[in-house]
CSV table of C-alpha atoms and ligand atoms in Angstrom, one decimal:
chain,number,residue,atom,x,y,z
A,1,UNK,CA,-13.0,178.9,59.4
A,2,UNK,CA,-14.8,175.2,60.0
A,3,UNK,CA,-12.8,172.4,60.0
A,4,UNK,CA,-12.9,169.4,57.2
A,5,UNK,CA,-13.7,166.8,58.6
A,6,UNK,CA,-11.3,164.6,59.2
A,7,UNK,CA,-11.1,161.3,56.5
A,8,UNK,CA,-8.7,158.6,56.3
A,9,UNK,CA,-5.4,159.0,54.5
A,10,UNK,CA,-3.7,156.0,54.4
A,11,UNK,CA,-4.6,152.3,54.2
A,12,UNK,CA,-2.0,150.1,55.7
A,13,UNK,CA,-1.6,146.3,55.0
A,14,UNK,CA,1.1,144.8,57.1
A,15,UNK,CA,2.5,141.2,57.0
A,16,UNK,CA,2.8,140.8,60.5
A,17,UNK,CA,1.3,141.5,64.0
A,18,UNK,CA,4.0,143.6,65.4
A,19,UNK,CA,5.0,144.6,62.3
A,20,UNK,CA,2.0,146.7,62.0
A,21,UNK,CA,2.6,148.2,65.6
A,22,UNK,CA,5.9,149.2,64.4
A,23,UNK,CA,4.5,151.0,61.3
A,24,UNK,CA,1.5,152.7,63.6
A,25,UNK,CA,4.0,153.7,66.1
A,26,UNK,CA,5.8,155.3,62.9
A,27,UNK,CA,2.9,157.2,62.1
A,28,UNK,CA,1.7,158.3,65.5
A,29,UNK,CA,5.2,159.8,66.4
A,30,UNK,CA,4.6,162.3,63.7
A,31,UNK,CA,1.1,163.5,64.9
A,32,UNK,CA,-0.9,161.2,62.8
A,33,UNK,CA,-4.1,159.7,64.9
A,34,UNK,CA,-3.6,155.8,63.9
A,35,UNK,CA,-5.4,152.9,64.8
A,36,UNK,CA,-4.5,148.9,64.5
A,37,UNK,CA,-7.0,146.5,63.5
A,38,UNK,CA,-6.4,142.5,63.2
A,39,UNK,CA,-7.8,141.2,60.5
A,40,UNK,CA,-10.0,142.5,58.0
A,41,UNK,CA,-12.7,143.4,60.3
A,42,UNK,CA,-17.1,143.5,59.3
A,43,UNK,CA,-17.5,146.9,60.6
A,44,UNK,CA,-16.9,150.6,59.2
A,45,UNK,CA,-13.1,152.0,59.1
A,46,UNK,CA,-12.4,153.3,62.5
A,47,UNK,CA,-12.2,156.8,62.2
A,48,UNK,CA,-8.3,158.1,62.2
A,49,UNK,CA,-5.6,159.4,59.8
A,50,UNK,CA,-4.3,156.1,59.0
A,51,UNK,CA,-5.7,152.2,59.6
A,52,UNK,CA,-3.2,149.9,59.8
A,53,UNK,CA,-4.7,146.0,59.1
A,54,UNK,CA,-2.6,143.6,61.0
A,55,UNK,CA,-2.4,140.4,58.7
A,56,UNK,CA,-0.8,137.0,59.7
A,57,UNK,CA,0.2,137.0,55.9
A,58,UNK,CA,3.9,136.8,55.6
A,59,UNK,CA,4.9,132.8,55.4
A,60,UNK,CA,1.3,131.4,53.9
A,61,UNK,CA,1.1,130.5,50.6
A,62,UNK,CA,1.3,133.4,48.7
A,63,UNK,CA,-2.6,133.0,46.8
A,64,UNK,CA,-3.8,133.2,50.8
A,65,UNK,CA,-1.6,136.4,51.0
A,66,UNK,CA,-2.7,137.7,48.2
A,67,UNK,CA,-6.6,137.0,49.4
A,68,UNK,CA,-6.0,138.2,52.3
A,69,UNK,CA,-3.9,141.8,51.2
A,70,UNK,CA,-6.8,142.4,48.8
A,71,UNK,CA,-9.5,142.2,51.2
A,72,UNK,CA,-7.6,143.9,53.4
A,73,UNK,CA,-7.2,147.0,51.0
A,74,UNK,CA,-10.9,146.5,49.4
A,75,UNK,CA,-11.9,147.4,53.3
A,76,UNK,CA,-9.6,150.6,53.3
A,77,UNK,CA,-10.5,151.8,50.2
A,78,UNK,CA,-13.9,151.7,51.4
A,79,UNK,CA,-13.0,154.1,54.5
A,80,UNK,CA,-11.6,156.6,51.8
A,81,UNK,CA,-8.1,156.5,52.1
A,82,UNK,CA,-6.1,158.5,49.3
A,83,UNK,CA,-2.5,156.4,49.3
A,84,UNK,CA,-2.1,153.0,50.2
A,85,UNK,CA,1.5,150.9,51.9
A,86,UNK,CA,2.4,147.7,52.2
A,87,UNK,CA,4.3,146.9,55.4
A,88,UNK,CA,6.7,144.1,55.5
A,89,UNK,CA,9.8,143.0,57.4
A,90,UNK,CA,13.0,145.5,57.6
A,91,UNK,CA,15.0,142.4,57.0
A,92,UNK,CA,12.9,141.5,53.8
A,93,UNK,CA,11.4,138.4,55.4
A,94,UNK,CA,10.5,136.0,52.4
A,95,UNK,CA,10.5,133.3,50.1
A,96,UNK,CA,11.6,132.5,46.7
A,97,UNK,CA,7.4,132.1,46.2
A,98,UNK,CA,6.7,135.4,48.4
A,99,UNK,CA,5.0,136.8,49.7
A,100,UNK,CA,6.2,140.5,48.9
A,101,UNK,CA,6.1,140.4,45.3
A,102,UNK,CA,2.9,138.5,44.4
A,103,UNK,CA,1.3,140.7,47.0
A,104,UNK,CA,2.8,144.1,46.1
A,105,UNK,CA,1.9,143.3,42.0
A,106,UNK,CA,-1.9,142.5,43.4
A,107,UNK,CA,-1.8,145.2,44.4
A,108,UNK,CA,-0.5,147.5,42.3
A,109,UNK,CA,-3.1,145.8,39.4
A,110,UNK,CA,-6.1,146.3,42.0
A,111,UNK,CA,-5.1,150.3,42.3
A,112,UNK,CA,-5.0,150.1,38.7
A,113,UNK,CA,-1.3,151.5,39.1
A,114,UNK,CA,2.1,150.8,37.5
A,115,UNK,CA,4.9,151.3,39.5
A,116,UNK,CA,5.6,151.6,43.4
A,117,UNK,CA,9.1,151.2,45.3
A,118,UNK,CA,10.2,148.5,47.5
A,119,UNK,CA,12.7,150.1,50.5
A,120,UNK,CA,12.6,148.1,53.8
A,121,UNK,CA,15.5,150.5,55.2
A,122,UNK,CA,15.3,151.2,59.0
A,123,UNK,CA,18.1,153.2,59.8
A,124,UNK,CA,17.7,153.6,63.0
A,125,UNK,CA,17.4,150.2,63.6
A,126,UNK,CA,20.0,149.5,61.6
A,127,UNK,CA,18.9,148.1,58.2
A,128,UNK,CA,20.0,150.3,55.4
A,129,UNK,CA,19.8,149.3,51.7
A,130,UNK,CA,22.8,150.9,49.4
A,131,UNK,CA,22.8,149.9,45.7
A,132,UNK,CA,20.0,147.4,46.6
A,133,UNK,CA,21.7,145.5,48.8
A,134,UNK,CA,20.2,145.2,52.4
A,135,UNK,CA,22.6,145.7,55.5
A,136,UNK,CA,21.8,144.8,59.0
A,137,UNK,CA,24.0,147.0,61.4
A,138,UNK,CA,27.1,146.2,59.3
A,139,UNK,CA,26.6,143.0,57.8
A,140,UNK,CA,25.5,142.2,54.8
A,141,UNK,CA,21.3,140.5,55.7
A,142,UNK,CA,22.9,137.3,54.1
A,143,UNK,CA,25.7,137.4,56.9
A,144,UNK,CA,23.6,138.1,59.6
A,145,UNK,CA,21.5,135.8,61.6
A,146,UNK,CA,18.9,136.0,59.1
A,147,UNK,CA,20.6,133.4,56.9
A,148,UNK,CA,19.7,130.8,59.5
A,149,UNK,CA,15.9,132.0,59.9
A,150,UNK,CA,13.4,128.9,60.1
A,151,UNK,CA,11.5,129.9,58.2
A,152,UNK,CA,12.6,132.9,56.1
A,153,UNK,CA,16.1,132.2,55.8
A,154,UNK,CA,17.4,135.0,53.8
A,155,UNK,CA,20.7,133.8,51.7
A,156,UNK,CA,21.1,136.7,49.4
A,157,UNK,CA,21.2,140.4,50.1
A,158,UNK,CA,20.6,141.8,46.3
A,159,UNK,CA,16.8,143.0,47.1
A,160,UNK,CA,16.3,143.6,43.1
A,161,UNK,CA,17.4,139.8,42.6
A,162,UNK,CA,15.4,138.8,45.7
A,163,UNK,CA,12.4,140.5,44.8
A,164,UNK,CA,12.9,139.6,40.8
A,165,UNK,CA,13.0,135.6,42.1
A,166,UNK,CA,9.0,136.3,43.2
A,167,UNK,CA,7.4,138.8,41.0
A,168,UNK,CA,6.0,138.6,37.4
A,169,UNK,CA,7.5,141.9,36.4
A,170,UNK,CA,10.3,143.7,36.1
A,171,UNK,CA,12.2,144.8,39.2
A,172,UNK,CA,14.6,147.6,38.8
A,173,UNK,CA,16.7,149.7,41.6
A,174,UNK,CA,16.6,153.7,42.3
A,175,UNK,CA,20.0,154.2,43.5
A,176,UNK,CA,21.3,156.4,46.1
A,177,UNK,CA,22.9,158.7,43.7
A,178,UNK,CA,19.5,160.1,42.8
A,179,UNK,CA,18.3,159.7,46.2
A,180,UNK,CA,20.7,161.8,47.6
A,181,UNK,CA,19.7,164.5,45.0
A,182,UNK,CA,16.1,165.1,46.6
A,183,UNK,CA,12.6,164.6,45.5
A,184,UNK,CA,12.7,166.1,42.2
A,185,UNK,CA,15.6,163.4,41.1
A,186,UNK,CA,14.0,160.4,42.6
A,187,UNK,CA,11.2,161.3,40.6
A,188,UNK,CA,12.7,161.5,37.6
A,189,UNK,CA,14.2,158.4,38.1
A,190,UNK,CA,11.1,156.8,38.9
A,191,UNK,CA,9.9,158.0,35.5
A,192,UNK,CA,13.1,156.6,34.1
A,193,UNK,CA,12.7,152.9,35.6
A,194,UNK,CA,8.8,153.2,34.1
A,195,UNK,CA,9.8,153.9,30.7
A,196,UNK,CA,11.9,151.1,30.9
A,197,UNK,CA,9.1,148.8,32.1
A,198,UNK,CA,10.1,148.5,36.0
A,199,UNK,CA,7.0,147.7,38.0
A,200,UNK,CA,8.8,147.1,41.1
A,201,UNK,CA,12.1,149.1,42.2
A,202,UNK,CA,14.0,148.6,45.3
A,203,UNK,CA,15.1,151.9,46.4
A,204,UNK,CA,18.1,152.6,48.4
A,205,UNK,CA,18.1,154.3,52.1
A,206,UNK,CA,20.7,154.9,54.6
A,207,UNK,CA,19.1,157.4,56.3
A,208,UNK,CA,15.8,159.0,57.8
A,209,UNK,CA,16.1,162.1,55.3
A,210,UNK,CA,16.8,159.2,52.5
A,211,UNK,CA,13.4,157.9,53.6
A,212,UNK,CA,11.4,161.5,53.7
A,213,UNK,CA,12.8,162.3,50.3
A,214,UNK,CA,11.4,158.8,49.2
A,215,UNK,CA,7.9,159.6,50.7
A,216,UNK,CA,7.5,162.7,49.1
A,217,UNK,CA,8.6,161.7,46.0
A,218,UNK,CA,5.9,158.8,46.2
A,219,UNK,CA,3.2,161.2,46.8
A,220,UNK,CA,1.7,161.1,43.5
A,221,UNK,CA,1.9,157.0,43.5
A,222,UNK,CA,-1.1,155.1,45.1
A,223,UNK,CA,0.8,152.3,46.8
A,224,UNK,CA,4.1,152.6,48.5
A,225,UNK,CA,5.9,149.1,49.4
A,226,UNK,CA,8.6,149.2,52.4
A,227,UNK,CA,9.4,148.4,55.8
A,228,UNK,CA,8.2,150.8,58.6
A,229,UNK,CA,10.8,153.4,57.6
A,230,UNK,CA,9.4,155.3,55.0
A,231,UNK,CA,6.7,156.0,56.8
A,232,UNK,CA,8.3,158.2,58.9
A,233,UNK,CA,8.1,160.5,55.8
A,234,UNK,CA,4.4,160.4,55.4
A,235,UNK,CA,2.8,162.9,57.6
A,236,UNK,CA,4.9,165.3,56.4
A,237,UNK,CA,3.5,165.1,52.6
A,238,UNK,CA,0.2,164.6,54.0
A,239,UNK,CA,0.5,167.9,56.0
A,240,UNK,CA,2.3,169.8,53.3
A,241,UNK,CA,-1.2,168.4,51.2
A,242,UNK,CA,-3.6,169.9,53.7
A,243,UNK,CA,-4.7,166.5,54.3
A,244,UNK,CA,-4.2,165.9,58.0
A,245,UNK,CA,-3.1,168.4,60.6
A,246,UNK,CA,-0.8,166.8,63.3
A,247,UNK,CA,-1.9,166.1,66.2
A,248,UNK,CA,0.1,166.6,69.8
A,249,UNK,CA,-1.7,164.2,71.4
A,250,UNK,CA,-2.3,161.4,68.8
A,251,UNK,CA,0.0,159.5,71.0
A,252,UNK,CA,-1.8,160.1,74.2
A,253,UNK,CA,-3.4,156.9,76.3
A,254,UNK,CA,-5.4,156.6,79.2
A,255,UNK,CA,-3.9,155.8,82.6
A,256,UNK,CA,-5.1,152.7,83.5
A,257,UNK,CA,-3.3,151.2,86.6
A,258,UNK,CA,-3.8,147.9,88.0
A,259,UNK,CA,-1.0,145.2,88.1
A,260,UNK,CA,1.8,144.9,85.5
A,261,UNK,CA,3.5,141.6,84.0
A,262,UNK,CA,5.8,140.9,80.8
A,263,UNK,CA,5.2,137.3,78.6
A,264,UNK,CA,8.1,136.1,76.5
A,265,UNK,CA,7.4,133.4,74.3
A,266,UNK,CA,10.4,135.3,71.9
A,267,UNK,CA,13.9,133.4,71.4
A,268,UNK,CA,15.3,136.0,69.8
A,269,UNK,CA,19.1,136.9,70.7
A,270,UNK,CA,17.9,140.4,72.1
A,271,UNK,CA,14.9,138.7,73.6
A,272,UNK,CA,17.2,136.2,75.6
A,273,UNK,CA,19.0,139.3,76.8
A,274,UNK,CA,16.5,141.2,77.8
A,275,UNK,CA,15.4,137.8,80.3
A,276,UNK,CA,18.4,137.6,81.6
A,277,UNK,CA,18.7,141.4,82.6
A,278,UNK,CA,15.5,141.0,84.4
A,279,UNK,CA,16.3,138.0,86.1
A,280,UNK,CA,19.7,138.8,87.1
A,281,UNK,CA,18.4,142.3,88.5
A,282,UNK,CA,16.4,139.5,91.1
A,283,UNK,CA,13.2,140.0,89.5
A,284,UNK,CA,10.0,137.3,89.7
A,285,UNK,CA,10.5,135.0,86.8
A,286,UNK,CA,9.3,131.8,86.0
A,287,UNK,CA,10.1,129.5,83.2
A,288,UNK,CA,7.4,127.4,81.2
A,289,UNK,CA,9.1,124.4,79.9
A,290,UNK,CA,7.8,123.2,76.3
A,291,UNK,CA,8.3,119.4,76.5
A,292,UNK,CA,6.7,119.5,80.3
A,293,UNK,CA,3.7,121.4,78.2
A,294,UNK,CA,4.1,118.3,75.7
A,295,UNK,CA,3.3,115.7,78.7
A,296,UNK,CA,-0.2,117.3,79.6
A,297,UNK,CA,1.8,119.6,82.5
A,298,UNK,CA,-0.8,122.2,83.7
A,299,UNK,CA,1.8,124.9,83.5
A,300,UNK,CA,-0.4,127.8,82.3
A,301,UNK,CA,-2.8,127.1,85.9
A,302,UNK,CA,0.7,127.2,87.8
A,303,UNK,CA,2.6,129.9,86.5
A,304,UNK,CA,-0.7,132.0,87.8
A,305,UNK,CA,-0.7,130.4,91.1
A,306,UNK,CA,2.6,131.6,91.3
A,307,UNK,CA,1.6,135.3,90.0
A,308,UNK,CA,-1.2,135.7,91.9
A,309,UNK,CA,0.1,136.7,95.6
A,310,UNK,CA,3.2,138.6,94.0
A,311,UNK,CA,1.5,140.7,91.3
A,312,UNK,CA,0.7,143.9,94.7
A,313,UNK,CA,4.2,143.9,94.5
A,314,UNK,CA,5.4,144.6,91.4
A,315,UNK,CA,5.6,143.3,87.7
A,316,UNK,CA,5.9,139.3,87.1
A,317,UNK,CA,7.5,137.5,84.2
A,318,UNK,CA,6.4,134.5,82.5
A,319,UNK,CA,9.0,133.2,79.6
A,320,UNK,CA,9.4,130.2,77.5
A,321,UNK,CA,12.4,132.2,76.0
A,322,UNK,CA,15.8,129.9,75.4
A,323,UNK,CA,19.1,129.8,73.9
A,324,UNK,CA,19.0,128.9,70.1
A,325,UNK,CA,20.5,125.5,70.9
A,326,UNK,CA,18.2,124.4,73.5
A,327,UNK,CA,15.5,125.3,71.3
A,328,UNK,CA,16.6,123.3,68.5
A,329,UNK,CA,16.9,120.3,71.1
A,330,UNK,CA,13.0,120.7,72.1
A,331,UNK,CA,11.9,121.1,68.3
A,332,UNK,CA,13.6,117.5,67.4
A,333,UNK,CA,11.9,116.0,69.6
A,334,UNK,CA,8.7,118.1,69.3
A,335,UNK,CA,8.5,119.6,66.1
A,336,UNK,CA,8.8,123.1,65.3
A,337,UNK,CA,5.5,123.7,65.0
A,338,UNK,CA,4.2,121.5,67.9
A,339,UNK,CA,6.8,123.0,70.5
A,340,UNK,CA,5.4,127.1,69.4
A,341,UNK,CA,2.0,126.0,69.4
A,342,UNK,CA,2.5,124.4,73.2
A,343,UNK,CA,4.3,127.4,74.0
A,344,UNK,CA,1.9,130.1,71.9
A,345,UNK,CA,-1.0,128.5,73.7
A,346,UNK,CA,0.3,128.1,77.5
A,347,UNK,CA,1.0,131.9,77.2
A,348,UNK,CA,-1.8,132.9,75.6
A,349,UNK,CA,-4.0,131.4,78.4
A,350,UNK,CA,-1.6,132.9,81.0
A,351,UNK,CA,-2.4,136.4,79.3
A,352,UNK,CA,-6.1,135.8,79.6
A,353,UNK,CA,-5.9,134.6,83.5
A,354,UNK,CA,-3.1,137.8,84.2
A,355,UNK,CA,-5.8,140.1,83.2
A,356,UNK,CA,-8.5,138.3,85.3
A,357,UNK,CA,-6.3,138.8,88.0
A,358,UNK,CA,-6.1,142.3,87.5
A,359,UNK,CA,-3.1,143.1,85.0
A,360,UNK,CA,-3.6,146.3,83.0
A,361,UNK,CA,-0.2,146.7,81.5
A,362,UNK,CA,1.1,143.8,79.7
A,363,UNK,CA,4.4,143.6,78.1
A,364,UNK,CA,4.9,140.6,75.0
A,365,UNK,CA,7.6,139.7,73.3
A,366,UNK,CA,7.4,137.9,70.6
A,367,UNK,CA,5.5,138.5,66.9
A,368,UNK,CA,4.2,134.8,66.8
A,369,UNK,CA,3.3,135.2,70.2
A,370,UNK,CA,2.1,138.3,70.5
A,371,UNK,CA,-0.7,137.4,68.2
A,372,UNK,CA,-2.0,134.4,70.0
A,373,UNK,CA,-2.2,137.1,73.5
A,374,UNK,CA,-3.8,139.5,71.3
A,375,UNK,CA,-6.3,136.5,70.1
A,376,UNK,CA,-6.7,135.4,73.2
A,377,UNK,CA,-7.8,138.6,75.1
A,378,UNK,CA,-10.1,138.8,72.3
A,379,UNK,CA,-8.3,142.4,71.3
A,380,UNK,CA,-9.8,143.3,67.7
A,381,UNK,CA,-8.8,146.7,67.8
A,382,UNK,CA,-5.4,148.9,69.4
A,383,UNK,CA,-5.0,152.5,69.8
A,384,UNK,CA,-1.4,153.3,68.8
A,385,UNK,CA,0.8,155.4,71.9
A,386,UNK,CA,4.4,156.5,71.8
A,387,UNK,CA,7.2,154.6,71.2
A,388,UNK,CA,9.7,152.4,74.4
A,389,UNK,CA,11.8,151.8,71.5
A,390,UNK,CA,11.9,152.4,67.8
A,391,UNK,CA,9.0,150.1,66.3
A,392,UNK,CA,7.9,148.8,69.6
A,393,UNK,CA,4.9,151.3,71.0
A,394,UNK,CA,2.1,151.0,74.1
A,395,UNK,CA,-0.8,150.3,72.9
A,396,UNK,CA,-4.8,150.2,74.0
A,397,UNK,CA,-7.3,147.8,73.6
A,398,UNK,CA,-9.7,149.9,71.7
A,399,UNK,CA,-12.2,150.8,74.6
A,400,UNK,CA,-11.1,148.9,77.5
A,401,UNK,CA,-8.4,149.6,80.7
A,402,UNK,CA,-5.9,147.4,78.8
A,403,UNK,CA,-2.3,148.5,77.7
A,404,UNK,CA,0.0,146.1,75.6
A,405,UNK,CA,3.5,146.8,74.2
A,406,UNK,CA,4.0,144.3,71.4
A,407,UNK,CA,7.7,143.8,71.0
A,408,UNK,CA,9.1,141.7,68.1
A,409,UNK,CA,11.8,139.5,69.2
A,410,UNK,CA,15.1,141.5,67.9
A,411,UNK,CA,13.7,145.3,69.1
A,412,UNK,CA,14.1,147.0,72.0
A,413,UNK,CA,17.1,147.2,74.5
A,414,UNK,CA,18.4,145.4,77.5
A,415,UNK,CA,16.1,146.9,79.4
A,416,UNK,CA,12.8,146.9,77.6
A,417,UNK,CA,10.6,145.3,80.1
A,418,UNK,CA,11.3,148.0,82.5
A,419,UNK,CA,11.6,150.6,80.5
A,420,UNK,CA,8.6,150.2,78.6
A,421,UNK,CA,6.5,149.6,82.5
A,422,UNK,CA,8.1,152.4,83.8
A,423,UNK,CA,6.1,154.7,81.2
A,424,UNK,CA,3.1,153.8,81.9
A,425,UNK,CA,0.5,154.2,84.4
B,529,LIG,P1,10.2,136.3,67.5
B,529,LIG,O1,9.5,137.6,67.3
B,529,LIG,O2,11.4,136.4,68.4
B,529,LIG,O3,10.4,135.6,66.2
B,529,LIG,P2,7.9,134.7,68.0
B,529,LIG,O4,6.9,134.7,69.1
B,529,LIG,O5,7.4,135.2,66.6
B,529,LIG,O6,9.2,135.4,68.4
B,529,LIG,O7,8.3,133.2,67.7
B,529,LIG,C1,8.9,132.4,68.6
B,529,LIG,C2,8.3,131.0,68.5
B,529,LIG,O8,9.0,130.1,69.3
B,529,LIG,C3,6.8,130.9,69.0
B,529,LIG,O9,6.1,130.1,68.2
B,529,LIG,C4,7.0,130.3,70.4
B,529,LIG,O10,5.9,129.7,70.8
B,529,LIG,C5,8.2,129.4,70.2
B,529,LIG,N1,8.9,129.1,71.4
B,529,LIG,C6,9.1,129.9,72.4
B,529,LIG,N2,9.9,129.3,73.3
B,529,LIG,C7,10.2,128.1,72.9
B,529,LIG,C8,10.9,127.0,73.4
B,529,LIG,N3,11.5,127.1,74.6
B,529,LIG,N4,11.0,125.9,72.6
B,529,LIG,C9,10.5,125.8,71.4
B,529,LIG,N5,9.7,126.8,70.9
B,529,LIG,C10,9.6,127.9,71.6
């Protein structure tokens, strides 16, 4: 027997930097060989199951998003891929003006396609959505500290009215009922919410086999809409399709040694925790301060100074991470926007000078800053490894001795930092 060749399955757009590593990571603990790119790159579709493109696309003005989403999926239907997903936040991260539904209706009209779901459940990191309305652990997400997000404060947990507010079409809901009834149901109820004219339908989750039932019941649809969840569902349907045989070592990455340091420009409430753990176990740790970075303070030179003769050692910290009042003191008298872009650059350049010092493992927390490190060490493509945490995988730099774990700010437990070094070489 020869073996097909191996082609691309699914297309990924994702919103976000580390929102597409939590996706990948998704895929790749289920056997399915997944790279990240950022950006829409020139070049051919790497070769892989799935490609995930890592857009900066959630809080622009929803025409760029749009731009952007259908480049992005112009490049992967180029590459082959049969089904395509839009990947935004588990906690529904929007506007009233987008960008989910303007981007999920492009692209449903570019696919030449009239219906998909919209499900960012994440049960195992808590979000669950019941009769469309999004939970975070047990809160309502317009109880939790997502109401006081700056810039995707979310007020209202009704997805189908959320979602309604910033799509053209209608939005309906597939309830749990039918969910819970299998695949065959939840089709029928997709066919149900068409014939009433339902482009868009929030669909209800509260567990992993609520999200495999989803998956394969999407399998005839070309665009799937959710949070990283679903996903988990996917290589199953593929398999079952003869489309992809898993593969045991899809998560696999190289040993690379060298030294070892975390960046947190993340100020995040599990972020802040996850500092304090490391500096109250007596590790090295040193602050960058973002009105000191306002007066002209070289503190990117000095906090490498200070790496440089520790790094033999052991792993080194660099954070900008503070309490959520301290914060808001430094961004009235910077600017929100002027204090993270001090604070995004400063890291980003001690990134770049970490790894001329020899640092081949890099933890980062942070989504915002994340991206600048991954701009900055000119990273244009990542392998995907196995998971520290749910959504929060090692990664490669596509050909080089470089490892990054990409954490967004409220992933990950106490102990991240360690936990995610101590797994790799
Ligand atoms: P998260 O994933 O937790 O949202 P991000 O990196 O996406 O983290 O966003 C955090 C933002 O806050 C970044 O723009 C970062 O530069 C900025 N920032 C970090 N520390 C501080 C600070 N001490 N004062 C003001 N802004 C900060």
């Amino acid at each position: 027997m020869t073996e097909a060749p191996r082609r691309l399955v699914l297309g990924v757009i994702a919103d976000d930097f580390t929102g597409a590593t939590d996706v990948a990571s998704m895929l790749v603990r289920a056997g399915m060989r997944t790279v990240q790119v950022i950006g829409v790159p020139d070049g051919p579709v790497p070769e892989a199951d799935a490609v995930v493109v890592a857009l900066k696309s959630r809080t622009t003005p929803a025409a760029d998003a749009v731009r952007e989403s259908l480049a992005a999926l112009r490049w992967l239907q180029a590459g082959g891929a049969r089904q395509f997903y839009f990947k935004y936040c588990s906690t529904f991260d929007s506007t009233a003006q987008g960008n989910i539904g303007p981007v999920a209706e492009a692209l449903l009209d570019a696919l030449g396609s009239d219906f998909a779901i919209a499900c960012p459940a994440f049960p195992e990191n808590g979000r669950t959505v019941f009769r469309g309305h999004l939970f975070v652990g047990d809160e309502l997400l317009s109880d939790s500290g997502m109401r006081h997000h700056p810039l995707t404060p979310m007020a209202d947990a009704s997805l189908v009215r959320v979602l309604q507010a910033q799509s053209r079409g209608k939005v309906g809901l597939v309830r749990y009922d039918d969910v819970a009834r299998g695949e065959a149901a939840t089709r029928e109820c997709f066919d149900r919410l068409r014939a009433q004219g339902v482009r868009l339908a929030v669909a209800d989750a509260i567990g992993n086999d609520d999200l495999k039932t989803l998956a394969a019941a999407c399998a005839g649809l070309p665009l799937i809409t959710a949070g990283s969840g679903v996903a988990l569902g996917l290589p199953a349907v593929y398999q079952a399709q003869g489309w992809i045989q898993p593969d045991a070592a899809a998560a696999d990455l190289p040993s690379v040694g060298g030294h070892a340091a975390v960046l947190s420009g993340s100020c995040s409430t599990a972020t802040n925790a996850q500092v304090k753990h490391w500096i109250e176990a007596g590790r090295p740790a040193l602050q960058v301060d973002a009105l000191a970075l306002a007066q002209g303070q070289p503190l990117a030179e000095r906090a490498l100074d200070w790496a440089r003769p520790l790094l033999a050692a052991g792993p080194v910290l660099v954070y900008a991470t503070e309490a959520a009042d301290r914060v808001r003191e430094v961004q009235s008298t910077l600017g929100a926007g002027r204090a993270g872009q001090l604070v995004e650059d400063c890291l980003a350049q001690v990134a770049r000078g970490l790894v001329d010092l020899g640092v081949r493992r890099l933890v980062v927390a942070g989504g915002e800053t994340s991206g600048a490190v991954v701009q900055a060490l000119g990273a244009t493509q990542l392998r995907i490894g196995g998971p520290i945490d749910p959504g929060v995988p090692w990664t490669q730099v596509e050909g080089r001795p470089l490892l990054l774990a990409l954490k967004s700010g409220n992933f990950g437990t106490v102990d991240f930092f360690d936990k995610a070094l101590k797994q790799v070489g």
